[in-house]
């Protein structure tokens, strides 16, 4: 389930977390990069935060969910 209301299902967050842990990647790597790009993140305007977020999106792979869903699929037809 997306937000854990479906019994016996993993949330998307859990899937990404487990994948990142298995590859020794920080769970909050995007947030850490945003803080590196804009150390005063909390005091920025909404547009400035969006710019920091876009910068992080451009510098990260962003394939975590794709990778974990592909690996959990029983076959390429079901993917």
mmCIF file of N, CA and C in Angstrom:
data_model
loop_
_atom_site.group_PDB
_atom_site.id
_atom_site.type_symbol
_atom_site.label_atom_id
_atom_site.label_comp_id
_atom_site.label_asym_id
_atom_site.label_seq_id
_atom_site.Cartn_x
_atom_site.Cartn_y
_atom_site.Cartn_z
ATOM 1 N N UNK A 1 0.808 -1.191 0.000
ATOM 2 C CA UNK A 1 0.000 0.000 0.000
ATOM 3 C C UNK A 1 0.855 1.260 0.000
ATOM 4 N N UNK A 2 0.306 2.283 -0.552
ATOM 5 C CA UNK A 2 1.015 3.555 -0.640
ATOM 6 C C UNK A 2 1.252 4.159 0.733
ATOM 7 N N UNK A 3 0.237 4.105 1.597
ATOM 8 C CA UNK A 3 0.367 4.721 2.922
ATOM 9 C C UNK A 3 0.060 3.723 4.039
ATOM 10 N N UNK A 4 0.266 2.469 3.776
ATOM 11 C CA UNK A 4 0.166 1.398 4.763
ATOM 12 C C UNK A 4 -1.247 1.133 5.266
ATOM 13 N N UNK A 5 -2.242 1.319 4.456
ATOM 14 C CA UNK A 5 -3.586 0.964 4.890
ATOM 15 C C UNK A 5 -4.025 -0.367 4.298
ATOM 16 N N UNK A 6 -3.207 -0.958 3.437
ATOM 17 C CA UNK A 6 -3.496 -2.278 2.888
ATOM 18 C C UNK A 6 -2.690 -3.295 3.692
ATOM 19 N N UNK A 7 -3.350 -4.230 4.353
ATOM 20 C CA UNK A 7 -2.627 -5.204 5.171
ATOM 21 C C UNK A 7 -1.658 -6.042 4.337
ATOM 22 N N UNK A 8 -0.550 -6.428 4.952
ATOM 23 C CA UNK A 8 0.458 -7.297 4.343
ATOM 24 C C UNK A 8 1.139 -6.690 3.118
ATOM 25 N N UNK A 9 1.180 -5.367 3.040
ATOM 26 C CA UNK A 9 1.837 -4.686 1.931
ATOM 27 C C UNK A 9 2.874 -3.714 2.469
ATOM 28 N N UNK A 10 3.966 -3.570 1.743
ATOM 29 C CA UNK A 10 4.986 -2.593 2.120
ATOM 30 C C UNK A 10 4.606 -1.228 1.563
ATOM 31 N N UNK A 11 4.970 -0.189 2.291
ATOM 32 C CA UNK A 11 4.764 1.155 1.767
ATOM 33 C C UNK A 11 5.891 1.469 0.784
ATOM 34 N N UNK A 12 5.689 2.473 -0.052
ATOM 35 C CA UNK A 12 6.741 2.876 -0.988
ATOM 36 C C UNK A 12 7.980 3.316 -0.219
ATOM 37 N N UNK A 13 7.765 3.992 0.897
ATOM 38 C CA UNK A 13 8.894 4.432 1.719
ATOM 39 C C UNK A 13 9.699 3.231 2.215
ATOM 40 N N UNK A 14 9.016 2.195 2.668
ATOM 41 C CA UNK A 14 9.706 0.998 3.155
ATOM 42 C C UNK A 14 10.504 0.339 2.041
ATOM 43 N N UNK A 15 9.934 0.266 0.860
ATOM 44 C CA UNK A 15 10.637 -0.342 -0.270
ATOM 45 C C UNK A 15 11.907 0.432 -0.610
ATOM 46 N N UNK A 16 11.793 1.753 -0.676
ATOM 47 C CA UNK A 16 12.955 2.587 -0.995
ATOM 48 C C UNK A 16 13.975 2.503 0.132
ATOM 49 N N UNK A 17 13.511 2.545 1.378
ATOM 50 C CA UNK A 17 14.424 2.460 2.519
ATOM 51 C C UNK A 17 15.229 1.170 2.485
ATOM 52 N N UNK A 18 14.562 0.054 2.280
ATOM 53 C CA UNK A 18 15.252 -1.233 2.259
ATOM 54 C C UNK A 18 16.249 -1.311 1.105
ATOM 55 N N UNK A 19 15.871 -0.782 -0.046
ATOM 56 C CA UNK A 19 16.772 -0.779 -1.203
ATOM 57 C C UNK A 19 18.010 0.060 -0.915
ATOM 58 N N UNK A 20 17.810 1.233 -0.345
ATOM 59 C CA UNK A 20 18.953 2.107 -0.049
ATOM 60 C C UNK A 20 19.852 1.508 1.022
ATOM 61 N N UNK A 21 19.268 0.902 2.036
ATOM 62 C CA UNK A 21 20.079 0.268 3.068
ATOM 63 C C UNK A 21 20.924 -0.861 2.493
ATOM 64 N N UNK A 22 20.359 -1.631 1.585
ATOM 65 C CA UNK A 22 21.108 -2.736 0.988
ATOM 66 C C UNK A 22 22.263 -2.242 0.113
ATOM 67 N N UNK A 23 22.141 -1.025 -0.403
ATOM 68 C CA UNK A 23 23.201 -0.462 -1.256
ATOM 69 C C UNK A 23 24.065 0.547 -0.491
ATOM 70 N N UNK A 24 23.863 0.652 0.819
ATOM 71 C CA UNK A 24 24.626 1.568 1.682
ATOM 72 C C UNK A 24 24.514 3.018 1.231
ATOM 73 N N UNK A 25 23.277 3.422 0.912
ATOM 74 C CA UNK A 25 22.972 4.798 0.520
ATOM 75 C C UNK A 25 22.160 5.419 1.654
ATOM 76 N N UNK A 26 22.488 6.653 2.021
ATOM 77 C CA UNK A 26 21.731 7.342 3.067
ATOM 78 C C UNK A 26 20.259 7.438 2.680
ATOM 79 N N UNK A 27 19.395 7.198 3.629
ATOM 80 C CA UNK A 27 17.957 7.286 3.364
ATOM 81 C C UNK A 27 17.553 8.703 2.994
ATOM 82 N N UNK A 28 18.158 9.689 3.632
ATOM 83 C CA UNK A 28 17.791 11.081 3.379
ATOM 84 C C UNK A 28 18.844 11.818 2.559
ATOM 85 N N UNK A 29 19.423 11.139 1.589
ATOM 86 C CA UNK A 29 20.505 11.736 0.801
ATOM 87 C C UNK A 29 20.044 13.010 0.089
ATOM 88 N N UNK A 30 18.812 13.043 -0.391
ATOM 89 C CA UNK A 30 18.320 14.237 -1.069
ATOM 90 C C UNK A 30 18.255 15.435 -0.117
ATOM 91 N N UNK A 31 17.787 15.195 1.082
ATOM 92 C CA UNK A 31 17.712 16.277 2.064
ATOM 93 C C UNK A 31 19.111 16.763 2.426
ATOM 94 N N UNK A 32 20.042 15.848 2.597
ATOM 95 C CA UNK A 32 21.423 16.235 2.905
ATOM 96 C C UNK A 32 22.023 17.076 1.771
ATOM 97 N N UNK A 33 21.741 16.699 0.534
ATOM 98 C CA UNK A 33 22.234 17.477 -0.608
ATOM 99 C C UNK A 33 21.593 18.859 -0.654
ATOM 100 N N UNK A 34 20.308 18.932 -0.311
ATOM 101 C CA UNK A 34 19.649 20.236 -0.274
ATOM 102 C C UNK A 34 20.293 21.133 0.770
ATOM 103 N N UNK A 35 20.624 20.571 1.931
ATOM 104 C CA UNK A 35 21.266 21.358 2.975
ATOM 105 C C UNK A 35 22.676 21.783 2.571
ATOM 106 N N UNK A 36 23.355 20.947 1.798
ATOM 107 C CA UNK A 36 24.680 21.314 1.302
ATOM 108 C C UNK A 36 24.570 22.455 0.287
ATOM 109 N N UNK A 37 23.564 22.368 -0.573
ATOM 110 C CA UNK A 37 23.342 23.392 -1.600
ATOM 111 C C UNK A 37 22.838 24.695 -0.978
ATOM 112 N N UNK A 38 21.984 24.572 0.025
ATOM 113 C CA UNK A 38 21.396 25.753 0.682
ATOM 114 C C UNK A 38 21.382 25.524 2.189
ATOM 115 N N UNK A 39 22.493 25.841 2.887
ATOM 116 C CA UNK A 39 22.570 25.586 4.329
ATOM 117 C C UNK A 39 21.475 26.277 5.148
ATOM 118 N N UNK A 40 20.962 27.394 4.650
ATOM 119 C CA UNK A 40 19.893 28.119 5.353
ATOM 120 C C UNK A 40 18.521 27.759 4.791
ATOM 121 N N UNK A 41 18.342 26.499 4.480
ATOM 122 C CA UNK A 41 17.133 26.004 3.818
ATOM 123 C C UNK A 41 15.849 26.439 4.521
ATOM 124 N N UNK A 42 15.827 26.388 5.820
ATOM 125 C CA UNK A 42 14.617 26.718 6.581
ATOM 126 C C UNK A 42 14.197 28.178 6.432
ATOM 127 N N UNK A 43 15.136 29.057 6.124
ATOM 128 C CA UNK A 43 14.801 30.482 6.023
ATOM 129 C C UNK A 43 14.533 30.921 4.578
ATOM 130 N N UNK A 44 14.602 30.004 3.630
ATOM 131 C CA UNK A 44 14.384 30.354 2.227
ATOM 132 C C UNK A 44 12.903 30.493 1.905
ATOM 133 N N UNK A 45 12.629 31.236 0.850
ATOM 134 C CA UNK A 45 11.250 31.342 0.364
ATOM 135 C C UNK A 45 10.870 30.046 -0.335
ATOM 136 N N UNK A 46 9.612 29.890 -0.615
ATOM 137 C CA UNK A 46 9.136 28.688 -1.288
ATOM 138 C C UNK A 46 9.818 28.501 -2.641
ATOM 139 N N UNK A 47 9.957 29.564 -3.396
ATOM 140 C CA UNK A 47 10.612 29.474 -4.707
ATOM 141 C C UNK A 47 12.087 29.083 -4.571
ATOM 142 N N UNK A 48 12.761 29.603 -3.563
ATOM 143 C CA UNK A 48 14.160 29.254 -3.345
ATOM 144 C C UNK A 48 14.311 27.794 -2.920
ATOM 145 N N UNK A 49 13.380 27.322 -2.113
ATOM 146 C CA UNK A 49 13.396 25.904 -1.730
ATOM 147 C C UNK A 49 13.152 25.023 -2.947
ATOM 148 N N UNK A 50 12.230 25.452 -3.795
ATOM 149 C CA UNK A 50 11.950 24.691 -5.010
ATOM 150 C C UNK A 50 13.186 24.628 -5.899
ATOM 151 N N UNK A 51 13.931 25.721 -5.972
ATOM 152 C CA UNK A 51 15.163 25.734 -6.759
ATOM 153 C C UNK A 51 16.191 24.764 -6.173
ATOM 154 N N UNK A 52 16.326 24.739 -4.862
ATOM 155 C CA UNK A 52 17.244 23.802 -4.216
ATOM 156 C C UNK A 52 16.808 22.369 -4.492
ATOM 157 N N UNK A 53 15.506 22.116 -4.419
ATOM 158 C CA UNK A 53 14.975 20.780 -4.689
ATOM 159 C C UNK A 53 15.242 20.377 -6.137
ATOM 160 N N UNK A 54 15.020 21.293 -7.080
ATOM 161 C CA UNK A 54 15.288 20.999 -8.487
ATOM 162 C C UNK A 54 16.761 20.720 -8.725
ATOM 163 N N UNK A 55 17.630 21.431 -8.025
ATOM 164 C CA UNK A 55 19.066 21.181 -8.141
ATOM 165 C C UNK A 55 19.398 19.758 -7.700
ATOM 166 N N UNK A 56 18.817 19.336 -6.590
ATOM 167 C CA UNK A 56 19.061 17.982 -6.090
ATOM 168 C C UNK A 56 18.502 16.943 -7.056
ATOM 169 N N UNK A 57 17.329 17.193 -7.596
ATOM 170 C CA UNK A 57 16.758 16.256 -8.564
ATOM 171 C C UNK A 57 17.665 16.096 -9.778
ATOM 172 N N UNK A 58 18.292 17.182 -10.194
ATOM 173 C CA UNK A 58 19.172 17.139 -11.361
ATOM 174 C C UNK A 58 20.488 16.421 -11.056
ATOM 175 N N UNK A 59 20.874 16.351 -9.791
ATOM 176 C CA UNK A 59 22.164 15.751 -9.446
ATOM 177 C C UNK A 59 22.059 14.339 -8.888
ATOM 178 N N UNK A 60 20.852 13.819 -8.753
ATOM 179 C CA UNK A 60 20.680 12.449 -8.261
ATOM 180 C C UNK A 60 20.045 11.591 -9.341
ATOM 181 N N UNK A 61 20.219 10.293 -9.183
ATOM 182 C CA UNK A 61 19.727 9.343 -10.180
ATOM 183 C C UNK A 61 18.200 9.249 -10.191
ATOM 184 N N UNK A 62 17.602 9.159 -9.021
ATOM 185 C CA UNK A 62 16.145 9.102 -8.926
ATOM 186 C C UNK A 62 15.523 7.821 -9.432
ATOM 187 N N UNK A 63 16.243 6.714 -9.332
ATOM 188 C CA UNK A 63 15.742 5.447 -9.861
ATOM 189 C C UNK A 63 15.432 4.427 -8.768
ATOM 190 N N UNK A 64 15.372 4.858 -7.521
ATOM 191 C CA UNK A 64 15.166 3.928 -6.414
ATOM 192 C C UNK A 64 13.871 3.141 -6.547
ATOM 193 N N UNK A 65 12.776 3.829 -6.720
ATOM 194 C CA UNK A 65 11.481 3.159 -6.798
ATOM 195 C C UNK A 65 11.397 2.274 -8.035
ATOM 196 N N UNK A 66 11.890 2.762 -9.150
ATOM 197 C CA UNK A 66 11.932 1.962 -10.376
ATOM 198 C C UNK A 66 12.681 0.657 -10.133
ATOM 199 N N UNK A 67 13.876 0.769 -9.542
ATOM 200 C CA UNK A 67 14.735 -0.394 -9.324
ATOM 201 C C UNK A 67 14.068 -1.412 -8.398
ATOM 202 N N UNK A 68 13.500 -0.941 -7.289
ATOM 203 C CA UNK A 68 12.923 -1.873 -6.330
ATOM 204 C C UNK A 68 11.655 -2.529 -6.889
ATOM 205 N N UNK A 69 10.846 -1.791 -7.613
ATOM 206 C CA UNK A 69 9.640 -2.398 -8.201
ATOM 207 C C UNK A 69 10.004 -3.403 -9.291
ATOM 208 N N UNK A 70 11.046 -3.111 -10.044
ATOM 209 C CA UNK A 70 11.521 -4.044 -11.071
ATOM 210 C C UNK A 70 12.019 -5.332 -10.419
ATOM 211 N N UNK A 71 12.788 -5.197 -9.342
ATOM 212 C CA UNK A 71 13.350 -6.374 -8.684
ATOM 213 C C UNK A 71 12.267 -7.215 -7.999
ATOM 214 N N UNK A 72 11.186 -6.598 -7.560
ATOM 215 C CA UNK A 72 10.134 -7.336 -6.876
ATOM 216 C C UNK A 72 9.087 -7.919 -7.846
ATOM 217 N N UNK A 73 9.150 -7.532 -9.107
ATOM 218 C CA UNK A 73 8.190 -8.048 -10.075
ATOM 219 C C UNK A 73 8.515 -9.499 -10.422
ATOM 220 N N UNK A 74 7.502 -10.346 -10.460
ATOM 221 C CA UNK A 74 7.763 -11.748 -10.800
ATOM 222 C C UNK A 74 8.227 -11.942 -12.242
ATOM 223 N N UNK A 75 7.807 -11.042 -13.130
ATOM 224 C CA UNK A 75 8.199 -11.166 -14.543
ATOM 225 C C UNK A 75 8.119 -9.794 -15.200
ATOM 226 N N UNK A 76 8.687 -9.687 -16.381
ATOM 227 C CA UNK A 76 8.652 -8.419 -17.092
ATOM 228 C C UNK A 76 7.233 -8.086 -17.550
ATOM 229 N N UNK A 77 6.403 -9.097 -17.797
ATOM 230 C CA UNK A 77 5.017 -8.842 -18.183
ATOM 231 C C UNK A 77 4.236 -8.166 -17.065
ATOM 232 N N UNK A 78 4.514 -8.552 -15.829
ATOM 233 C CA UNK A 78 3.792 -7.969 -14.695
ATOM 234 C C UNK A 78 4.349 -6.617 -14.312
ATOM 235 N N UNK A 79 5.585 -6.328 -14.675
ATOM 236 C CA UNK A 79 6.177 -5.031 -14.382
ATOM 237 C C UNK A 79 5.450 -3.994 -15.194
#
